[in-house]
Each structure stands twice: as C-alpha cells, then as structure tokens.
CSV table of C-alpha atoms and ligand atoms in Angstrom, one decimal:
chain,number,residue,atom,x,y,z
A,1,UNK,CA,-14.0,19.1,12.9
A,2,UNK,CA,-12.4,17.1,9.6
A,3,UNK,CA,-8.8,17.7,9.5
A,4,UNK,CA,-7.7,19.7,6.5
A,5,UNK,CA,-6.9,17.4,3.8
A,6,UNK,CA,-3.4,18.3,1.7
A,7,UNK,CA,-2.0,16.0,-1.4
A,8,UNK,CA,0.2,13.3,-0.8
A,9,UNK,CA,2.4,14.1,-3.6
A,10,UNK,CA,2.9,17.4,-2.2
A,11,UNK,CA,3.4,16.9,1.8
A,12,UNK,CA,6.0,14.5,-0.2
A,13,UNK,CA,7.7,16.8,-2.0
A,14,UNK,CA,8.1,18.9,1.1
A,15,UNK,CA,9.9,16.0,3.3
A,16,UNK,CA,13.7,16.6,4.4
A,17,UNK,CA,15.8,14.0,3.3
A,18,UNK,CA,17.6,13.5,6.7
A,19,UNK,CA,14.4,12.7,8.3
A,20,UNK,CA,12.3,9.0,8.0
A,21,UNK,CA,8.7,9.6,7.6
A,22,UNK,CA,6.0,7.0,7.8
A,23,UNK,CA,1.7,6.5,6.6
A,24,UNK,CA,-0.4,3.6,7.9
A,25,UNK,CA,-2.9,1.3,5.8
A,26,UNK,CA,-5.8,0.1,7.1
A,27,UNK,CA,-8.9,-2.3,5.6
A,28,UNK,CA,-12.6,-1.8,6.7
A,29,UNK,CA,-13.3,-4.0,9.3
A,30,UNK,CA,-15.9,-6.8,8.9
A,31,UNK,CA,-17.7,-6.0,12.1
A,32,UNK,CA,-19.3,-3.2,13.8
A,33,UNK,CA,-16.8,-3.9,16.7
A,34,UNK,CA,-14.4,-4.0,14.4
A,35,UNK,CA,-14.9,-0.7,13.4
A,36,UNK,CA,-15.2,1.0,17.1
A,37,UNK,CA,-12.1,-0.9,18.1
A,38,UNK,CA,-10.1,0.6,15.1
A,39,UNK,CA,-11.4,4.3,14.9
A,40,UNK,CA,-11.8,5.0,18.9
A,41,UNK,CA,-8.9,2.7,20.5
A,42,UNK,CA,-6.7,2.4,17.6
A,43,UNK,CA,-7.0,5.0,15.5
A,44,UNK,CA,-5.7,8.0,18.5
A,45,UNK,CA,-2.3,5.2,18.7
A,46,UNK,CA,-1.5,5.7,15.2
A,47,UNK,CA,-2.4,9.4,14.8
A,48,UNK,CA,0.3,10.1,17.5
A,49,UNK,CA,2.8,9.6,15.2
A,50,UNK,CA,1.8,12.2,13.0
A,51,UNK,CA,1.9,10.1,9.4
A,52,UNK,CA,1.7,11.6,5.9
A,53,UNK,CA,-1.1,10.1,5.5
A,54,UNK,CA,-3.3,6.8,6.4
A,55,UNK,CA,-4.8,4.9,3.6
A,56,UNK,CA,-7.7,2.6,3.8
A,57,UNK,CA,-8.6,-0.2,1.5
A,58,UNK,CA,-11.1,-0.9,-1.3
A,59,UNK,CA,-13.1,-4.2,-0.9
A,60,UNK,CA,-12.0,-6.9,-3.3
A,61,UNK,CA,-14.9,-6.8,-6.1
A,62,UNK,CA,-16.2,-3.5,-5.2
A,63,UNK,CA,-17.6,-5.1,-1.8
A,64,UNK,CA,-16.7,-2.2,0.4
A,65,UNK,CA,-18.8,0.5,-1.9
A,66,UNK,CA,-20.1,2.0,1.2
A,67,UNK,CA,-17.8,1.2,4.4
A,68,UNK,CA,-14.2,2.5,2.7
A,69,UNK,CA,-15.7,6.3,2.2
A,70,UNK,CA,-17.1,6.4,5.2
A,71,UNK,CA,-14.0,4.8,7.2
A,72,UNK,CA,-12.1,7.9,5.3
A,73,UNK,CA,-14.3,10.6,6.7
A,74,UNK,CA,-14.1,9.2,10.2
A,75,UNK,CA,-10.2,9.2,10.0
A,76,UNK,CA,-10.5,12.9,9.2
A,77,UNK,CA,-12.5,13.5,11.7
A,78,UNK,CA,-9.5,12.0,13.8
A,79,UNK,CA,-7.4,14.2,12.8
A,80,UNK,CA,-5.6,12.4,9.6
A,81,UNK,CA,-4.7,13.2,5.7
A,82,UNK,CA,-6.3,10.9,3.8
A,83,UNK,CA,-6.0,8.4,0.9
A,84,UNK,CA,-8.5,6.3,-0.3
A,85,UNK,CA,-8.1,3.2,-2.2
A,86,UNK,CA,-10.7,2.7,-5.4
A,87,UNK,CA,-10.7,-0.2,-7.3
A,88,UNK,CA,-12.3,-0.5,-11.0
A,89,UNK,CA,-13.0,-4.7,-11.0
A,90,UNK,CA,-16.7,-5.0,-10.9
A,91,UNK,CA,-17.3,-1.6,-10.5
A,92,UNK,CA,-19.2,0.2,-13.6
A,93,UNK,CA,-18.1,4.0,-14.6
A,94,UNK,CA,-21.0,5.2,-12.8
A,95,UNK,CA,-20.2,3.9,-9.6
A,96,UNK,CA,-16.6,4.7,-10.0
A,97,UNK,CA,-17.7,8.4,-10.7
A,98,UNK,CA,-20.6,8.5,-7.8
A,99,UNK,CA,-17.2,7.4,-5.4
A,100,UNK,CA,-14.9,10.0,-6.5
A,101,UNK,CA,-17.7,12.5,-6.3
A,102,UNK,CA,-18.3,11.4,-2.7
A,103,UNK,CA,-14.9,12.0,-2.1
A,104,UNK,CA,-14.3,15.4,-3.4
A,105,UNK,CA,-17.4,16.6,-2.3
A,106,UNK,CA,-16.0,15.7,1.3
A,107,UNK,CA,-12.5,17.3,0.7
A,108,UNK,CA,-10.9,13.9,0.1
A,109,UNK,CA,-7.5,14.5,-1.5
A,110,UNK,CA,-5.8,11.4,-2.6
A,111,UNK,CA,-7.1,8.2,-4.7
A,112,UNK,CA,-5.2,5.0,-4.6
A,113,UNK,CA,-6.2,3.8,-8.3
A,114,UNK,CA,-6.0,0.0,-8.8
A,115,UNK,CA,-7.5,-2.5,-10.7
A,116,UNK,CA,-8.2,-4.8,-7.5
A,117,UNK,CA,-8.9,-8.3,-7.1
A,118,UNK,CA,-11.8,-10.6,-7.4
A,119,UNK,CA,-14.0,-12.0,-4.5
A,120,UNK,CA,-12.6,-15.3,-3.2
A,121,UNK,CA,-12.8,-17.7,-5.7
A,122,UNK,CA,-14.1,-15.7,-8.6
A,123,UNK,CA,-11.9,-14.9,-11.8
A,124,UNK,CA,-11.1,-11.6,-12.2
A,125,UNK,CA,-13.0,-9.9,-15.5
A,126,UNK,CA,-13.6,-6.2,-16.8
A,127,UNK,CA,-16.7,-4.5,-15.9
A,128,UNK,CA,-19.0,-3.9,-18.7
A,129,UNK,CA,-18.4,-0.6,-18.9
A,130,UNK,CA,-14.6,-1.6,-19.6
A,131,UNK,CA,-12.0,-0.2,-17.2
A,132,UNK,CA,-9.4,-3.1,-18.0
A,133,UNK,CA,-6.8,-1.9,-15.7
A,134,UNK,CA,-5.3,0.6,-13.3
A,135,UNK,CA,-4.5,2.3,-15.9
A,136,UNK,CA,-7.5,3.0,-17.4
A,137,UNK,CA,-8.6,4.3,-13.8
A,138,UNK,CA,-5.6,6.7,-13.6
A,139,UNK,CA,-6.7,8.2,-17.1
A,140,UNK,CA,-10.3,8.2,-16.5
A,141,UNK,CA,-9.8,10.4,-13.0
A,142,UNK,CA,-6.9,13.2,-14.3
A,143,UNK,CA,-9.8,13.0,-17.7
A,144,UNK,CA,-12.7,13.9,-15.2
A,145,UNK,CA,-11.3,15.5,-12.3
A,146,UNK,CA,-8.0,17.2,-13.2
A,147,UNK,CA,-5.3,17.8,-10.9
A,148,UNK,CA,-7.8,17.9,-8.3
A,149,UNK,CA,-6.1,14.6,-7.1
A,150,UNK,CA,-3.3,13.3,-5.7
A,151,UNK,CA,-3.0,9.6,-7.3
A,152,UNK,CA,-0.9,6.7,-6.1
A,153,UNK,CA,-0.8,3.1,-7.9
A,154,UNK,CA,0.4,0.0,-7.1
A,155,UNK,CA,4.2,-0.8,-7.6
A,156,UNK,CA,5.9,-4.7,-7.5
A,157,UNK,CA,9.3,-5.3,-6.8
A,158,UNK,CA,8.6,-9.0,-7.8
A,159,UNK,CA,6.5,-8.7,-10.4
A,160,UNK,CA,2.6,-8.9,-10.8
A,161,UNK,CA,1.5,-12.3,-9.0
A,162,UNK,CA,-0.5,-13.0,-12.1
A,163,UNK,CA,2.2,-13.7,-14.6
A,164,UNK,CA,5.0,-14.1,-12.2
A,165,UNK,CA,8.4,-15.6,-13.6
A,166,UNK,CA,10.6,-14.7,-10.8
A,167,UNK,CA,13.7,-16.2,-9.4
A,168,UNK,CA,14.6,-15.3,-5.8
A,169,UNK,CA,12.0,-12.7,-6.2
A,170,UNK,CA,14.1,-11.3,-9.2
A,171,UNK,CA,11.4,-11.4,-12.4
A,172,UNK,CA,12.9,-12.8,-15.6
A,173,UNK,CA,13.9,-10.0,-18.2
A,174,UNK,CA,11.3,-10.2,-20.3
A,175,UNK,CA,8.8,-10.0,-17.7
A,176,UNK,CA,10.4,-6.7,-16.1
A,177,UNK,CA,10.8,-4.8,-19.1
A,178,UNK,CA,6.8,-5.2,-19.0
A,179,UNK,CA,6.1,-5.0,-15.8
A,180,UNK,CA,8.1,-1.2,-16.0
A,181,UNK,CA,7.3,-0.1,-19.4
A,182,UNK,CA,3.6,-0.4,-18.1
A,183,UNK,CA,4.3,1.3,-14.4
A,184,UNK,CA,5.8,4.2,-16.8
A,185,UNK,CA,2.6,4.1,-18.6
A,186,UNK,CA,0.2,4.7,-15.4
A,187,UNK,CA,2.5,7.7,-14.1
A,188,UNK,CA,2.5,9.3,-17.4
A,189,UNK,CA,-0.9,8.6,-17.8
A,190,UNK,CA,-0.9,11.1,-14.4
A,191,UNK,CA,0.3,9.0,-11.2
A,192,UNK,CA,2.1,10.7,-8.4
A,193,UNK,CA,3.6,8.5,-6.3
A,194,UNK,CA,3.8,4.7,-6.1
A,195,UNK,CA,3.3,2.2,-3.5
A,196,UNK,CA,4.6,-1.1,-3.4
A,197,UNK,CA,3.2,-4.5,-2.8
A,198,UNK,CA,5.2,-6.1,0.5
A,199,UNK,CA,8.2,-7.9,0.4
A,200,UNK,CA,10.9,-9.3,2.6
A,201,UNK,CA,13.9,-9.4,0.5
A,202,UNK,CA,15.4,-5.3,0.8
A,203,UNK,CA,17.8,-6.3,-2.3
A,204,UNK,CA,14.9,-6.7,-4.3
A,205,UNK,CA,13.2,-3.7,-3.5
A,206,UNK,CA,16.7,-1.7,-4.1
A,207,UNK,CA,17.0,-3.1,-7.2
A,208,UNK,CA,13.5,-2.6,-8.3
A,209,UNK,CA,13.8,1.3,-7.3
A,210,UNK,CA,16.9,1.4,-9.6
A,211,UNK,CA,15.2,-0.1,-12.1
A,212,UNK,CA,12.2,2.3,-12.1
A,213,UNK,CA,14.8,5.3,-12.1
A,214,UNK,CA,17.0,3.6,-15.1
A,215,UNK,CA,13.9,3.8,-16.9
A,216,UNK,CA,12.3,6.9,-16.2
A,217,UNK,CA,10.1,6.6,-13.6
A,218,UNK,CA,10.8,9.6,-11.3
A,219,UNK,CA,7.8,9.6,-8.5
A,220,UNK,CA,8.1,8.8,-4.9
A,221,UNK,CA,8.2,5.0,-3.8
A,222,UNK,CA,6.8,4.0,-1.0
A,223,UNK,CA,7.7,0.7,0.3
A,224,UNK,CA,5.2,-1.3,1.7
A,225,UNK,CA,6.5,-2.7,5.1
A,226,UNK,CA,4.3,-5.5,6.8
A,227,UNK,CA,5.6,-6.7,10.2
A,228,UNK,CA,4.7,-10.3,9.7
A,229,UNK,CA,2.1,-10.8,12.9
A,230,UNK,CA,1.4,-14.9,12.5
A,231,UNK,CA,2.5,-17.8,10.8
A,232,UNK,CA,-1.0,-18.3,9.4
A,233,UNK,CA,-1.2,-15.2,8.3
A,234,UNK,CA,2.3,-15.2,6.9
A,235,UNK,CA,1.9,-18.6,4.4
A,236,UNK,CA,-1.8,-17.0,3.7
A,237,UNK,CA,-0.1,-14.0,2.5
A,238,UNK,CA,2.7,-15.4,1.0
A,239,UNK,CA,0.5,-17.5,-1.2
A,240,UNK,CA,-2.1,-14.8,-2.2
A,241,UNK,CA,0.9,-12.8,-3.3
A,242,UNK,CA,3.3,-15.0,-4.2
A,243,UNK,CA,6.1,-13.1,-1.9
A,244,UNK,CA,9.8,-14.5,-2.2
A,245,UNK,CA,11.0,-15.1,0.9
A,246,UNK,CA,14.9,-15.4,1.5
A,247,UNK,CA,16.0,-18.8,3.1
A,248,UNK,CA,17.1,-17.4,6.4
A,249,UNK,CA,13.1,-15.8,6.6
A,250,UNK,CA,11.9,-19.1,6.0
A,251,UNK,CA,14.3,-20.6,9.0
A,252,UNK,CA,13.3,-18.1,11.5
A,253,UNK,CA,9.5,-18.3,10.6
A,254,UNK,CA,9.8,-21.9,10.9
A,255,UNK,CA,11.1,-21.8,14.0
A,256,UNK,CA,8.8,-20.2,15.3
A,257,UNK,CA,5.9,-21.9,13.4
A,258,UNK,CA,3.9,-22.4,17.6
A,259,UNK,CA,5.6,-19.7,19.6
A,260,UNK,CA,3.2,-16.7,18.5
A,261,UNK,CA,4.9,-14.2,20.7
A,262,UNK,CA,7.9,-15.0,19.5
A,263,UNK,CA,6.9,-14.7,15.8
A,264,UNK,CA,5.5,-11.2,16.5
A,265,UNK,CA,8.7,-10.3,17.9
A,266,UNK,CA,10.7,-11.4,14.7
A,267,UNK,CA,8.6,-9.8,12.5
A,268,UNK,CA,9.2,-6.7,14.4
A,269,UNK,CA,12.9,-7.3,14.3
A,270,UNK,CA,12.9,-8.2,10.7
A,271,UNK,CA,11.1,-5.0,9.8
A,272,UNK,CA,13.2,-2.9,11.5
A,273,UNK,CA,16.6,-4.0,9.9
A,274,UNK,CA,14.8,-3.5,6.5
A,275,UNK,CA,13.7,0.2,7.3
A,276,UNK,CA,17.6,0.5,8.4
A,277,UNK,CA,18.8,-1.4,5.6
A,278,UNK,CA,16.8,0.6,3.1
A,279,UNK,CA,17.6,3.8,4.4
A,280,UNK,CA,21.6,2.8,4.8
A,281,UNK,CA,21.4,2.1,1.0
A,282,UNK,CA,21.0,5.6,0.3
A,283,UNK,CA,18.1,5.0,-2.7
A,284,UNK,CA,16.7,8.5,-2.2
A,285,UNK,CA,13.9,6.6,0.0
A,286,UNK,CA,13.0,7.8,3.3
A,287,UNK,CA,9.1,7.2,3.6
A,288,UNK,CA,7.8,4.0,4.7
A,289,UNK,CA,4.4,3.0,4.0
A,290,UNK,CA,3.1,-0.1,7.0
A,291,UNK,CA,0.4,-2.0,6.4
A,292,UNK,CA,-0.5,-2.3,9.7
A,293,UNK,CA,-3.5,-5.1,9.4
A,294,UNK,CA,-5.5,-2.9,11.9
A,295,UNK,CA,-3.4,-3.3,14.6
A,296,UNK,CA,-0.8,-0.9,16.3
A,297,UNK,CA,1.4,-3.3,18.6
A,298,UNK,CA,3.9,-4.4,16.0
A,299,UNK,CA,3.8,-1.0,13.7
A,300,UNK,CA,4.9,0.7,17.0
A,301,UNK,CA,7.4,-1.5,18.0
A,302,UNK,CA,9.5,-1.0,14.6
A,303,UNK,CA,8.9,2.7,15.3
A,304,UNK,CA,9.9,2.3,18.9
A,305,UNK,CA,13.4,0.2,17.7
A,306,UNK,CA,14.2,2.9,15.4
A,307,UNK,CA,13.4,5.7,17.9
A,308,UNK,CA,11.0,7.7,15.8
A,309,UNK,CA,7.6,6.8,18.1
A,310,UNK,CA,6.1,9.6,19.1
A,311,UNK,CA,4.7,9.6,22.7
B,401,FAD,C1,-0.3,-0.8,-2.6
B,401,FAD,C2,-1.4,-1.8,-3.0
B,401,FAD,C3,-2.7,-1.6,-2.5
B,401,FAD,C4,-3.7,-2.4,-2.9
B,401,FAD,N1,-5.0,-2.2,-2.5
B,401,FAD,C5,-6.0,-3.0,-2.9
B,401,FAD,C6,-7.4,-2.7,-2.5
B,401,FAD,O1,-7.6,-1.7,-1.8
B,401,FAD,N2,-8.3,-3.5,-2.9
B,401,FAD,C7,-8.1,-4.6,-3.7
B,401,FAD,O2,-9.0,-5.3,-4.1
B,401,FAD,N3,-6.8,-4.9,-4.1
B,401,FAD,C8,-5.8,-4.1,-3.7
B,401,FAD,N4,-4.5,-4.4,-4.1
B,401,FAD,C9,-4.2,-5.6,-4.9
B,401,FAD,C10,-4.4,-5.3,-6.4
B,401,FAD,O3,-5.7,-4.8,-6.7
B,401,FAD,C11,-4.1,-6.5,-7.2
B,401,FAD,O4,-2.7,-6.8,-7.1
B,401,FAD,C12,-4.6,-6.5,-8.6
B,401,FAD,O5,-4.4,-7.8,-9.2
B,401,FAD,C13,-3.8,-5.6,-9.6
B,401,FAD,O6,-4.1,-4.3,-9.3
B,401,FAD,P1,-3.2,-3.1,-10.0
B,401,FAD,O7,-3.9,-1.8,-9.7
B,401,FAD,O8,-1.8,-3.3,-9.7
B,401,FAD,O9,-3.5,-3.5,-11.5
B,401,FAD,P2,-2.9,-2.9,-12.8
B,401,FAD,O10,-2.0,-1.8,-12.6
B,401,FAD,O11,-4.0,-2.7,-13.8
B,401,FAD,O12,-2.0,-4.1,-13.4
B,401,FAD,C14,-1.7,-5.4,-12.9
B,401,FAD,C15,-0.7,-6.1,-13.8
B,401,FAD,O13,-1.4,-6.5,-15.0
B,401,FAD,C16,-0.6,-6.2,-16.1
B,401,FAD,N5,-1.4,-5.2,-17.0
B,401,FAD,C17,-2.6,-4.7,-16.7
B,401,FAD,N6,-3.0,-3.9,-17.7
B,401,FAD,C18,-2.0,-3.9,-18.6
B,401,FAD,C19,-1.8,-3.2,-19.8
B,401,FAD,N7,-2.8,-2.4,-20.3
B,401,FAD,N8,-0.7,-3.4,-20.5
B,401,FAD,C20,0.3,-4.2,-20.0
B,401,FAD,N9,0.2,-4.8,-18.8
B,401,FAD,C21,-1.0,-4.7,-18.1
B,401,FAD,C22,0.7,-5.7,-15.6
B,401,FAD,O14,1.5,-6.8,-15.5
B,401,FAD,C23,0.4,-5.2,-14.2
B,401,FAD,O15,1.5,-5.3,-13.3
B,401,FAD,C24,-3.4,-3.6,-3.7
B,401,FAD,C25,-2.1,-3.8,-4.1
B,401,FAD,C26,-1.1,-2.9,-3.8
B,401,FAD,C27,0.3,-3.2,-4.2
C-alpha cells in the first residue's frame, strides 16, 4: 500500500532544531536493470533511515515524461514521501498540466519546479507555449493547483553556471544581487523551500544562506551534499556545473586521480566535515539533502561517521 504522502514544507517546519535530518535524490535509471537494482536492492537501504523525503529527477529536455512519475509511485509504494522534480524546457503547458494532474491524482505532494537543461548538446530555448523559467513554473502551479503543493526550487551558492562571474566560488556583486533578487521572486511567487546545487566549499554555502536571509528570503535551505564517488565523475561534474573547488580539494582529488577506493573514501570524509562544519556554524540549517547518484555505499558512510545511520 502507497505510503501517505505529507508536504515537505510542513514535515519541515515540524523538525527539532537539535536534531540533523536528511532526504535522498535519485535520477531514473537508463535501464530496466537499472531500475530493479535501485527500487528492490537499493531503495529498502535508503528507506531505513527514515528521510523527509526522496526526490527523483526530471529528464533533461522533458526526456523522462513517463519513467520519473512512475519511479515516484513505486517509491511510495516503498514506503517514502515524495518529491518530484518537473522541468518546463521543452515541455508545452499541456504536458506540464497532464504531469501535475498525474501527480495529484496519485497523492503526490511536492513538485521540484525548475527550468531544466537541454539534451546534450542542444541549446536551451522556451517552449512554444512560453514557460521561460522556473519561475514561470512556480506561478503557473500555485495559479492552477493552489496550495495543494508543496514547491521546492533550485538555489546556487555560486551563482547560475550560465552567467557565472565567480571568484573562489564567490559571484561578483552585480551578479548576486541578481541571482537573489530573482530567488526572492520564485518564493514570493509561492516556493517553499529551496534546494541547492552542490558544492564543496562550506564558506560559500554559509555565506550564500546569509545572504538569502539579509535579503528576505525566509524558507528552508537545503544543501545539496554529493559524496564525490570518482574522479571522472568529479571533473564531468565539475565542468557541467562549473563547481569551485578549494585548492586543498583539488590536492586530495589529485592524489587520488587512480586509487578509486581511496577517492570514495575521501569523498566520504570530505562530506562529513562539511555536514559538521555546517551544522557547527550554527546557520539555522540542520537538513541535508544527498544526491546520492543511485547508490547507497557512500551516502551511508557520511551517515555512519556522523552516527545518525539507522540499522
Ligand atoms: C536542486 C536541483 C535540482 C535539479 N534537478 C534537475 C532535473 O531534475 N532535471 C534537469 O533537467 N535539471 C535539473 N537541475 C538543473 C537545472 O535545471 C539547471 O541548472 C537549469 O539551467 C536552471 O534551472 P532553474 O530551475 O534553476 O532555472 P531558473 O530558476 O529559471 O533560473 C536559472 C537562472 O537563470 C536566470 N533567470 C532565469 N529567469 C530569469 C528571470 N525571469 N529574471 C532574472 N533572471 C532569470 C537566473 O540567473 C537564474 O539563476 C537541477 C538543479 C538543482 C540545483
């Protein structure tokens, strides 16, 4: 039987300060293995440690139309809350509407509204229609389906990879009075809670939290905490989205450029002292959102380290 589904905004609301809390991110899987390996193997690992809520993502282009709903029922039928990413980049108002349908007809609770990105190698453009941006998104659903809802949008410490001046992963001034003045605009426009693109530089984040509150921007953050797994898959993500990485990262990756386990086991480290670090700076943030790239090992280990894994 589907789990009951419950708002993220308000499961939020009702955390204890004292206490670290955690939800898990997940993309479809290209395969038909895939899929089996991450909702009957996987799937019971991460549901253990009772998260807020899992989150699955929304094919770049629109490309996942029918796998990301579905992946979103299963998970309830394992037990979980759900959140469901929804992108409006090639995706017409109908189809956007038939989604969100989909999803409350099946009790889904939270969207994830973002603009998204292309396909590889294509430009990004509006649909015909015309959503242009998250934004447009985030008003279209609170126009259409009320408070019946919960919605999240994307947050960047660093600044939108698109138009990114940064320094250290610090944007220039012009760029962050942008970059916030139009966050502000998606959660008035009716977002709940905010979830960051990764990082690996905690003062960064700190700052970009202060920086959001300075200005009015009052929701939950969620940081987005990726245990770096490989060096591939490091520089690949690094590039896509243009992460700053702080010169002792760089050392230790580099280092460890052909010792794979060894990587695993930094990245695992790493992560851990930023959930401590985070916490010790005493931000008000006590959630941490992991995207988990489908896998448990690594996701468990920081949860193991900081002795909040749940057996
Ligand atoms: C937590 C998270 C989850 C994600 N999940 C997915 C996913 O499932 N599928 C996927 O394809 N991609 C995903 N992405 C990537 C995301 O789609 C891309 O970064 C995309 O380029 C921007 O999406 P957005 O929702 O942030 O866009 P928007 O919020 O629309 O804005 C992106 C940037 O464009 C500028 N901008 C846009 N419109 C305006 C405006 N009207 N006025 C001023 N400035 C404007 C701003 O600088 C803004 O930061 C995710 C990113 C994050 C951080």
């Amino acid at each position: 039987m589907a789990a009951p589904q419950f708002k993220v905004s308000e499961l939020l609301a009702a955390e204890k300060p004292e206490e670290t809390y955690v939800s898990f991110e997940f993309f479809p899987p290209r395969t038909e293995k895939g899929e089996v390996t991450l909702m009957e193997e996987h799937m019971p690992v991460f549901a253990k440690q009772s998260p807020i809520f899992v989150d699955f993502t929304w094919g770049a282009g629109g490309t996942t139309y029918d796998k990301t709903p579905a992946l979103c029922i299963s998970a309830m039928n394992h037990g979980m809350n759900v959140n469901m990413h929804l992108t409006c980049t090639n995706m017409e108002e109908g189809k956007v509407k038939e989604a969100l349908d989909l999803c409350k007809a099946n009790g889904i609770r939270n969207i994830v509204a973002l603009r998204g990105d292309p396909p590889a190698g294509q430009e990004w453009k509006a649909s015909a229609e015309g959503f242009t941006c998250a934004l447009d998104l985030v008003k279209y659903i609170r126009a259409h389906y009320g408070d019946y809802f919960c919605i999240c949008v994307a947050g960047y410490p660093e600044g939108h990879p698109d138009k990114i001046h940064a320094e250290r992963g610090v944007m220039n001034a012009e760029d962050e009075v942008h970059e916030l003045s139009y966050l502000k605009q998606k959660v008035e426009a009716g977002a709940d809670v905010i979830i960051t693109q990764l990082f690996y530089d905690v003062n960064v984040f700190i700052r970009f939290v202060k920086k959001c509150r300075e200005n009015g921007i009052n929701v939950p953050i969620l940081p987005g905490m990726l245990p770096m797994q490989s060096h591939g898959g490091l520089k690949r993500m690094v590039s896509l989205c243009k992460t700053y990485l702080p010169d002792d990262v760089i050392a230790q990756t580099e280092a460890l450029a052909e010792n794979d386990e060894g990587f695993k086991a930094y990245g695992v480290e790493l992560t851990t002292k930023m959930i401590r670090d985070i916490v010790d700076a005493k931000i008000g943030i006590n959630h941490f959102h992991f995207y988990t790239l489908n896998l448990p090992h690594s996701t468990m280990k920081v949860l193991d380290n900081l002795g909040m894994r749940k057996e």
